[in-house]
Amino acid sequence: MAHDATALALWLRHANAMFANEQAALNALDAAIGDGDHGANLARGFAKVVTKLDEATQATPAALFKLAGMTLIGTVGGASGPLYGTFFLEAAKAAGDAATLDDAALAACLRAGLAGVRARGKAEPGDKTMVDALIPAIAVLDGGGSLAKAAEAARDGAEATKPIVARKGRASYLGERAIGHVDPGATSSAMLLACLAEAS
């Protein structure tokens, strides 16, 4: 399947709607082990992304990803802005000058985004972060699986953070008190991939 800038913009619009709708739920997850503003931050950031999409059409997937990344870094507070921003900026680099991305090229962009997040956040699998949702999703795509299957894997990966003691981020200060709570970053990452599957 071909993914051009128009189709990928639909992904970001779906994400904006998702984070607006799930803002309170993500804030509640974050309140248990963090600052309680994860949902509000992402809702604000993706609303700004959509505002910029409405102002000007992006010609390529790379331009679209770069716009999203720069906007999120400039708009979203806390760790989420730099991490999600890095995800999209690294995806933009991987997209290159291509006008459209086939499934393999899109998977490569997402893989590059994951690598950027891991490098920026120094996060490893099992640290109770967004990486725990992204890694299984990318593994599905690398194995030739669909975006829907990848989104499912991300959702399962997020759920699997529940019994984990956090080793990164604000939640790491809680020690064993973080056990029993799903990581909000992993949850929002799974939501982002669900929106991609829905838009594709």
Coordinates of N, CA and C in Angstrom, one line a residue:
M1 N 0.8 -1.2 0.0 CA 0.0 0.0 0.0 C 0.9 1.3 0.0
A2 N 0.5 2.3 -0.7 CA 1.2 3.5 -0.8 C 0.7 4.5 0.2
H3 N 1.7 5.1 0.9 CA 1.3 6.1 2.0 C 1.9 7.4 1.5
D4 N 1.1 8.4 1.1 CA 1.6 9.7 0.7 C 1.3 10.7 1.8
A5 N 1.8 11.9 1.6 CA 1.6 12.9 2.6 C 0.2 13.2 3.0
T6 N -0.7 13.1 2.1 CA -2.2 13.3 2.3 C -2.7 12.2 3.2
A7 N -2.3 10.9 2.9 CA -2.8 9.8 3.8 C -2.2 9.9 5.2
L8 N -0.9 10.2 5.2 CA -0.3 10.3 6.5 C -0.8 11.5 7.4
A9 N -1.2 12.5 6.7 CA -1.8 13.7 7.4 C -3.1 13.2 8.1
L10 N -3.8 12.3 7.4 CA -5.0 11.7 8.0 C -4.7 11.0 9.3
W11 N -3.5 10.3 9.3 CA -3.1 9.7 10.6 C -3.0 10.7 11.7
L12 N -2.3 11.8 11.4 CA -2.1 12.8 12.4 C -3.4 13.5 12.9
R13 N -4.4 13.6 12.0 CA -5.7 14.1 12.3 C -6.4 13.1 13.2
H14 N -6.3 11.8 12.9 CA -6.9 10.8 13.7 C -6.3 10.9 15.1
A15 N -5.0 11.0 15.2 CA -4.3 11.1 16.5 C -4.8 12.3 17.3
N16 N -5.0 13.4 16.6 CA -5.5 14.6 17.3 C -6.8 14.3 17.9
A17 N -7.7 13.7 17.2 CA -9.0 13.4 17.7 C -8.9 12.4 18.9
M18 N -8.1 11.4 18.7 CA -7.9 10.4 19.7 C -7.4 11.0 21.0
F19 N -6.4 11.8 21.0 CA -5.8 12.4 22.2 C -6.7 13.4 22.8
A20 N -7.5 14.1 22.0 CA -8.6 15.0 22.6 C -9.6 14.2 23.4
N21 N -10.0 13.0 22.8 CA -11.0 12.2 23.4 C -10.5 11.5 24.7
E22 N -9.2 11.1 24.6 CA -8.6 10.3 25.7 C -7.8 11.1 26.6
Q23 N -7.9 12.4 26.5 CA -7.0 13.3 27.4 C -7.2 13.0 28.8
A24 N -8.4 12.9 29.3 CA -8.7 12.7 30.7 C -8.2 11.3 31.2
A25 N -8.4 10.3 30.3 CA -7.9 8.9 30.7 C -6.4 8.9 30.8
L26 N -5.7 9.5 29.8 CA -4.2 9.5 29.9 C -3.7 10.4 31.1
N27 N -4.4 11.4 31.4 CA -4.0 12.2 32.6 C -4.2 11.4 33.8
A28 N -5.2 10.6 33.9 CA -5.5 9.7 35.1 C -4.4 8.7 35.2
L29 N -4.0 8.1 34.1 CA -2.9 7.1 34.1 C -1.6 7.8 34.6
D30 N -1.4 9.0 34.1 CA -0.2 9.7 34.5 C -0.2 10.2 35.9
A31 N -1.4 10.5 36.4 CA -1.5 11.0 37.8 C -1.1 9.9 38.8
A32 N -1.2 8.7 38.4 CA -0.9 7.6 39.3 C 0.6 7.4 39.5
I33 N 1.4 7.7 38.4 CA 2.8 7.5 38.5 C 3.7 8.6 37.9
G34 N 3.0 9.8 37.6 CA 3.8 10.9 37.0 C 3.2 12.2 37.4
D35 N 3.2 13.2 36.5 CA 2.7 14.5 36.8 C 1.2 14.7 36.5
G36 N 0.6 13.8 35.9 CA -0.8 13.9 35.6 C -1.2 14.8 34.5
D37 N -0.3 15.1 33.6 CA -0.6 16.0 32.5 C -0.3 15.4 31.1
H38 N 0.0 14.1 31.0 CA 0.4 13.5 29.8 C -0.7 13.6 28.7
G39 N -1.9 13.4 29.1 CA -3.0 13.6 28.1 C -3.2 15.0 27.6
A40 N -3.1 15.9 28.6 CA -3.3 17.3 28.2 C -2.2 17.8 27.3
N41 N -0.9 17.4 27.6 CA 0.2 17.8 26.8 C 0.1 17.3 25.4
L42 N -0.3 16.0 25.2 CA -0.4 15.4 23.8 C -1.6 16.0 23.1
A43 N -2.7 16.3 23.8 CA -3.8 16.9 23.2 C -3.5 18.3 22.6
R44 N -2.8 19.0 23.4 CA -2.3 20.4 23.0 C -1.4 20.3 21.8
G45 N -0.4 19.3 21.9 CA 0.6 19.2 20.8 C 0.0 18.8 19.5
F46 N -0.9 17.8 19.5 CA -1.4 17.3 18.3 C -2.5 18.3 17.7
A47 N -3.1 19.1 18.6 CA -4.0 20.1 18.1 C -3.2 21.2 17.3
K48 N -2.0 21.5 17.8 CA -1.2 22.4 17.1 C -0.7 21.9 15.8
V49 N -0.4 20.6 15.8 CA 0.0 19.9 14.5 C -1.1 20.1 13.5
V50 N -2.3 19.8 13.9 CA -3.4 19.9 12.9 C -3.6 21.3 12.5
T51 N -3.5 22.3 13.4 CA -3.6 23.7 13.0 C -2.5 24.0 11.9
K52 N -1.3 23.5 12.0 CA -0.3 23.8 11.0 C -0.6 23.0 9.7
L53 N -1.2 21.8 9.8 CA -1.6 21.1 8.6 C -2.6 21.9 7.8
D54 N -3.5 22.6 8.6 CA -4.6 23.3 7.9 C -4.0 24.6 7.2
E55 N -2.9 25.1 7.7 CA -2.3 26.3 7.2 C -1.5 26.0 5.9
A56 N -0.9 24.9 5.7 CA -0.1 24.6 4.5 C 0.0 23.1 4.3
T57 N -0.1 22.7 3.0 CA 0.0 21.3 2.6 C 1.5 20.9 2.6
Q58 N 1.7 19.7 3.1 CA 3.1 19.2 3.1 C 3.2 18.3 1.9
A59 N 4.3 18.4 1.1 CA 4.4 17.7 -0.2 C 4.8 16.3 -0.1
T60 N 5.6 16.0 1.0 CA 6.2 14.6 1.1 C 5.9 14.1 2.5
P61 N 6.0 12.8 2.7 CA 5.9 12.2 4.0 C 7.0 12.8 5.0
A62 N 8.2 13.0 4.4 CA 9.3 13.6 5.3 C 8.9 15.0 5.8
A63 N 8.4 15.8 4.9 CA 8.0 17.2 5.3 C 6.9 17.1 6.4
L64 N 6.0 16.2 6.2 CA 4.9 16.0 7.2 C 5.4 15.6 8.5
F65 N 6.3 14.6 8.5 CA 6.9 14.1 9.8 C 7.7 15.2 10.4
K66 N 8.5 16.0 9.6 CA 9.3 17.0 10.2 C 8.4 18.1 10.9
L67 N 7.4 18.5 10.2 CA 6.4 19.4 10.8 C 5.9 18.9 12.1
A68 N 5.5 17.7 12.1 CA 4.9 17.1 13.3 C 6.0 17.1 14.4
G69 N 7.2 16.7 14.1 CA 8.2 16.6 15.1 C 8.6 17.9 15.7
M70 N 8.8 18.9 14.9 CA 9.2 20.2 15.3 C 8.1 20.9 16.1
T71 N 6.8 20.6 15.7 CA 5.7 21.2 16.4 C 5.5 20.6 17.8
L72 N 5.7 19.3 17.9 CA 5.5 18.6 19.2 C 6.6 19.0 20.2
I73 N 7.9 19.2 19.6 CA 9.0 19.6 20.5 C 8.7 21.0 21.0
G74 N 8.1 21.8 20.2 CA 7.9 23.2 20.6 C 6.7 23.5 21.4
T75 N 5.8 22.5 21.4 CA 4.5 22.7 22.1 C 4.2 21.8 23.3
V76 N 4.8 20.6 23.3 CA 4.4 19.6 24.4 C 5.5 19.7 25.5
G77 N 5.0 19.8 26.7 CA 5.9 19.9 27.8 C 6.4 18.6 28.3
G78 N 7.2 18.6 29.3 CA 7.7 17.4 29.9 C 8.6 16.6 29.0
A79 N 8.7 15.3 29.2 CA 9.5 14.4 28.4 C 8.8 14.1 27.1
S80 N 7.5 14.2 27.1 CA 6.8 13.7 25.9 C 7.1 14.5 24.6
G81 N 7.3 15.8 24.7 CA 7.6 16.6 23.6 C 8.8 16.2 22.9
P82 N 10.0 16.2 23.6 CA 11.2 15.7 23.0 C 11.2 14.3 22.4
L83 N 10.5 13.4 23.2 CA 10.5 12.0 22.7 C 9.6 11.8 21.5
Y84 N 8.4 12.3 21.5 CA 7.5 12.2 20.4 C 8.1 13.0 19.2
G85 N 8.6 14.2 19.5 CA 9.2 15.0 18.5 C 10.4 14.2 17.8
T86 N 11.2 13.6 18.6 CA 12.4 12.9 18.0 C 11.9 11.7 17.2
F87 N 10.8 11.1 17.6 CA 10.2 9.9 16.9 C 9.9 10.4 15.4
F88 N 9.2 11.5 15.3 CA 8.8 12.0 14.0 C 10.0 12.6 13.2
L89 N 10.9 13.2 13.9 CA 12.1 13.8 13.1 C 12.9 12.7 12.6
E90 N 13.1 11.6 13.3 CA 13.9 10.5 12.8 C 13.2 9.7 11.7
A91 N 11.8 9.7 11.8 CA 11.0 9.1 10.8 C 11.2 9.9 9.5
A92 N 11.2 11.2 9.6 CA 11.4 12.1 8.5 C 12.7 11.8 7.8
K93 N 13.8 11.7 8.5 CA 15.1 11.4 7.9 C 15.0 10.1 7.1
A94 N 14.4 9.1 7.7 CA 14.3 7.8 7.0 C 13.4 7.9 5.8
A95 N 12.5 8.8 5.7 CA 11.6 8.9 4.6 C 12.3 9.5 3.4
G96 N 13.3 10.3 3.6 CA 14.0 10.9 2.5 C 13.2 11.8 1.6
D97 N 13.4 11.7 0.3 CA 12.7 12.6 -0.6 C 11.5 11.9 -1.3
A98 N 11.2 10.7 -0.8 CA 10.1 9.9 -1.4 C 8.8 10.6 -1.4
A99 N 8.0 10.6 -2.5 CA 6.7 11.2 -2.5 C 5.7 10.3 -1.8
T100 N 5.9 9.0 -1.9 CA 5.1 8.0 -1.2 C 6.0 6.9 -0.6
L101 N 5.4 6.3 0.4 CA 6.1 5.2 1.2 C 5.3 3.9 1.0
D102 N 5.9 2.9 0.6 CA 5.2 1.6 0.6 C 5.3 1.1 2.1
D103 N 4.7 -0.1 2.3 CA 4.6 -0.6 3.7 C 6.0 -0.8 4.3
A104 N 6.9 -1.3 3.5 CA 8.3 -1.5 4.0 C 9.0 -0.2 4.4
A105 N 8.8 0.8 3.5 CA 9.4 2.1 3.8 C 8.8 2.8 5.0
L106 N 7.5 2.6 5.2 CA 6.8 3.2 6.3 C 7.3 2.5 7.6
A107 N 7.5 1.2 7.5 CA 8.0 0.4 8.7 C 9.4 0.9 9.0
A108 N 10.2 1.2 8.0 CA 11.6 1.7 8.2 C 11.5 3.0 8.9
C109 N 10.6 3.9 8.5 CA 10.4 5.2 9.2 C 10.1 5.0 10.7
L110 N 9.2 4.1 11.0 CA 8.8 3.9 12.3 C 9.9 3.3 13.1
R111 N 10.7 2.4 12.5 CA 11.8 1.8 13.1 C 12.9 2.9 13.5
A112 N 13.1 3.8 12.6 CA 14.0 4.9 12.8 C 13.5 5.8 14.0
G113 N 12.2 6.0 14.0 CA 11.6 6.8 15.1 C 11.8 6.1 16.4
L114 N 11.6 4.8 16.5 CA 11.9 4.0 17.7 C 13.3 4.1 18.1
A115 N 14.2 4.0 17.2 CA 15.7 4.1 17.5 C 16.0 5.5 18.1
G116 N 15.4 6.5 17.5 CA 15.6 7.9 18.1 C 15.1 8.0 19.5
V117 N 13.9 7.5 19.7 CA 13.3 7.5 21.1 C 14.2 6.8 22.1
R118 N 14.7 5.6 21.7 CA 15.6 4.8 22.6 C 16.9 5.6 22.9
A119 N 17.4 6.2 21.8 CA 18.7 7.0 22.0 C 18.5 8.2 22.9
R120 N 17.4 8.9 22.7 CA 17.1 10.1 23.4 C 16.7 9.8 24.9
G121 N 15.9 8.8 25.1 CA 15.4 8.5 26.4 C 16.3 7.5 27.2
K122 N 17.3 6.9 26.5 CA 18.1 5.8 27.1 C 17.3 4.7 27.6
A123 N 16.2 4.4 26.9 CA 15.2 3.4 27.4 C 15.4 2.1 26.8
E124 N 15.3 1.0 27.6 CA 15.4 -0.4 27.1 C 14.1 -1.1 27.3
P125 N 13.9 -2.2 26.6 CA 12.7 -3.0 26.9 C 12.5 -3.3 28.4
G126 N 11.3 -3.2 28.9 CA 11.1 -3.5 30.3 C 11.3 -2.4 31.2
D127 N 11.7 -1.2 30.7 CA 11.9 0.0 31.6 C 10.5 0.7 31.9
K128 N 9.4 0.2 31.4 CA 8.1 0.8 31.6 C 8.0 2.2 31.0
T129 N 8.2 2.2 29.6 CA 8.2 3.4 28.9 C 7.4 3.2 27.6
M130 N 7.3 4.2 26.7 CA 6.7 4.1 25.4 C 7.4 3.0 24.5
V131 N 8.7 2.8 24.8 CA 9.5 1.8 24.1 C 8.8 0.4 24.2
D132 N 8.2 0.1 25.3 CA 7.6 -1.2 25.5 C 6.4 -1.4 24.6
A133 N 5.8 -0.4 24.1 CA 4.7 -0.5 23.1 C 5.3 -0.5 21.7
L134 N 6.3 0.3 21.5 CA 6.8 0.5 20.1 C 7.6 -0.7 19.6
I135 N 8.4 -1.3 20.5 CA 9.2 -2.4 20.0 C 8.4 -3.6 19.5
P136 N 7.4 -4.1 20.2 CA 6.6 -5.2 19.6 C 5.9 -4.8 18.4
A137 N 5.4 -3.6 18.3 CA 4.7 -3.2 17.1 C 5.7 -3.2 15.8
I138 N 6.9 -2.7 16.0 CA 7.8 -2.7 14.9 C 8.2 -4.1 14.6
A139 N 8.3 -4.9 15.5 CA 8.7 -6.3 15.3 C 7.6 -7.0 14.4
V140 N 6.4 -6.7 14.6 CA 5.3 -7.2 13.8 C 5.5 -6.7 12.3
L141 N 5.7 -5.4 12.2 CA 5.9 -4.9 10.8 C 7.1 -5.5 10.1
D142 N 8.2 -5.7 10.9 CA 9.4 -6.2 10.3 C 9.2 -7.7 9.9
G143 N 8.2 -8.3 10.5 CA 7.9 -9.7 10.2 C 6.8 -9.8 9.1
G144 N 6.5 -8.6 8.5 CA 5.5 -8.6 7.4 C 4.1 -8.5 7.8
G145 N 3.9 -8.2 9.1 CA 2.5 -8.1 9.6 C 1.9 -6.8 9.2
S146 N 0.6 -6.7 9.4 CA -0.2 -5.5 9.0 C -0.1 -4.4 10.1
L147 N -0.5 -3.2 9.7 CA -0.5 -2.1 10.7 C -1.5 -2.4 11.8
A148 N -2.6 -3.1 11.5 CA -3.6 -3.5 12.5 C -3.0 -4.4 13.5
K149 N -2.2 -5.4 13.0 CA -1.5 -6.3 13.9 C -0.5 -5.6 14.8
A150 N 0.2 -4.7 14.1 CA 1.2 -3.9 14.9 C 0.6 -3.1 16.0
A151 N -0.6 -2.5 15.7 CA -1.3 -1.7 16.7 C -1.7 -2.6 17.9
E152 N -2.1 -3.8 17.5 CA -2.6 -4.8 18.5 C -1.4 -5.1 19.4
A153 N -0.2 -5.3 18.8 CA 1.0 -5.7 19.6 C 1.4 -4.5 20.5
A154 N 1.2 -3.3 20.0 CA 1.6 -2.1 20.8 C 0.6 -2.1 22.0
R155 N -0.6 -2.3 21.8 CA -1.6 -2.3 22.9 C -1.3 -3.4 23.9
D156 N -0.9 -4.6 23.5 CA -0.5 -5.6 24.4 C 0.8 -5.2 25.1
G157 N 1.7 -4.6 24.4 CA 3.0 -4.1 25.0 C 2.7 -3.1 26.1
A158 N 1.8 -2.2 25.8 CA 1.5 -1.2 26.9 C 0.8 -1.9 28.1
E159 N 0.0 -2.8 27.9 CA -0.7 -3.5 29.0 C 0.3 -4.3 29.8
A160 N 1.4 -4.8 29.1 CA 2.4 -5.6 29.8 C 3.3 -4.7 30.7
T161 N 3.1 -3.4 30.7 CA 3.9 -2.5 31.6 C 3.3 -2.5 33.0
K162 N 2.1 -3.0 33.1 CA 1.4 -2.9 34.4 C 2.2 -3.5 35.6
P163 N 2.7 -4.7 35.4 CA 3.4 -5.3 36.6 C 4.9 -4.9 36.7
I164 N 5.3 -4.0 35.9 CA 6.8 -3.7 35.9 C 7.1 -2.5 36.8
V165 N 8.3 -2.6 37.5 CA 8.8 -1.5 38.2 C 9.5 -0.6 37.2
A166 N 9.1 0.7 37.2 CA 9.7 1.6 36.2 C 11.1 1.9 36.5
R167 N 11.9 2.0 35.4 CA 13.3 2.3 35.6 C 13.7 3.6 34.9
K168 N 12.8 4.2 34.3 CA 13.0 5.5 33.6 C 11.9 6.5 33.9
G169 N 12.2 7.8 33.8 CA 11.2 8.8 34.0 C 10.7 9.0 35.4
R170 N 9.7 9.8 35.6 CA 9.2 10.2 36.9 C 8.8 9.0 37.7
A171 N 8.2 8.0 37.0 CA 7.7 6.8 37.7 C 8.8 6.0 38.3
S172 N 10.0 6.2 37.9 CA 11.1 5.4 38.5 C 11.4 5.8 39.9
Y173 N 10.9 7.0 40.3 CA 11.1 7.4 41.7 C 10.2 6.6 42.7
L174 N 9.1 6.0 42.1 CA 8.1 5.4 42.9 C 8.5 3.9 43.3
G175 N 9.5 3.4 42.7 CA 9.9 2.0 43.0 C 8.7 1.0 42.8
E176 N 8.5 0.2 43.7 CA 7.4 -0.8 43.6 C 6.0 -0.2 43.6
R177 N 5.9 1.0 44.0 CA 4.5 1.6 44.0 C 4.0 1.8 42.5
A178 N 4.9 1.8 41.6 CA 4.5 1.9 40.2 C 3.9 0.6 39.6
I179 N 4.1 -0.5 40.4 CA 3.5 -1.8 39.9 C 2.0 -1.7 40.0
G180 N 1.4 -2.2 39.0 CA -0.1 -2.2 38.9 C -0.7 -1.1 38.1
H181 N 0.2 -0.2 37.6 CA -0.2 0.9 36.8 C 0.4 0.8 35.4
V182 N -0.4 0.9 34.4 CA 0.0 0.9 33.0 C 0.8 2.2 32.7
D183 N 1.9 2.1 32.0 CA 2.6 3.3 31.6 C 1.9 4.2 30.7
P184 N 1.7 5.5 31.0 CA 0.9 6.4 30.1 C 1.6 6.6 28.7
G185 N 2.9 6.6 28.7 CA 3.6 6.8 27.4 C 3.5 5.6 26.5
A186 N 3.5 4.4 27.1 CA 3.3 3.2 26.3 C 1.8 3.2 25.8
T187 N 0.9 3.7 26.6 CA -0.5 3.7 26.2 C -0.7 4.7 25.1
S188 N -0.1 5.9 25.2 CA -0.3 6.9 24.1 C 0.4 6.4 22.8
S189 N 1.5 5.7 22.9 CA 2.2 5.2 21.8 C 1.3 4.2 21.1
A190 N 0.6 3.3 21.8 CA -0.3 2.3 21.3 C -1.5 3.0 20.6
M191 N -2.0 4.1 21.2 CA -3.0 4.9 20.6 C -2.6 5.5 19.2
L192 N -1.4 6.0 19.2 CA -0.8 6.6 18.0 C -0.8 5.6 16.9
L193 N -0.4 4.4 17.2 CA -0.3 3.3 16.1 C -1.7 2.8 15.7
A194 N -2.6 2.8 16.7 CA -4.0 2.4 16.4 C -4.5 3.4 15.4
C195 N -4.2 4.7 15.5 CA -4.7 5.8 14.6 C -4.1 5.6 13.2
L196 N -2.8 5.1 13.2 CA -2.1 4.9 11.9 C -2.8 3.7 11.2
A197 N -3.1 2.7 11.9 CA -3.8 1.5 11.3 C -5.2 1.9 10.8
E198 N -5.9 2.8 11.6 CA -7.2 3.2 11.2 C -7.2 4.1 9.9
A199 N -6.1 4.9 9.8 CA -6.1 5.9 8.7 C -5.5 5.3 7.4
S200 N -5.0 4.1 7.5 CA -4.3 3.5 6.4 C -5.2 2.5 5.6

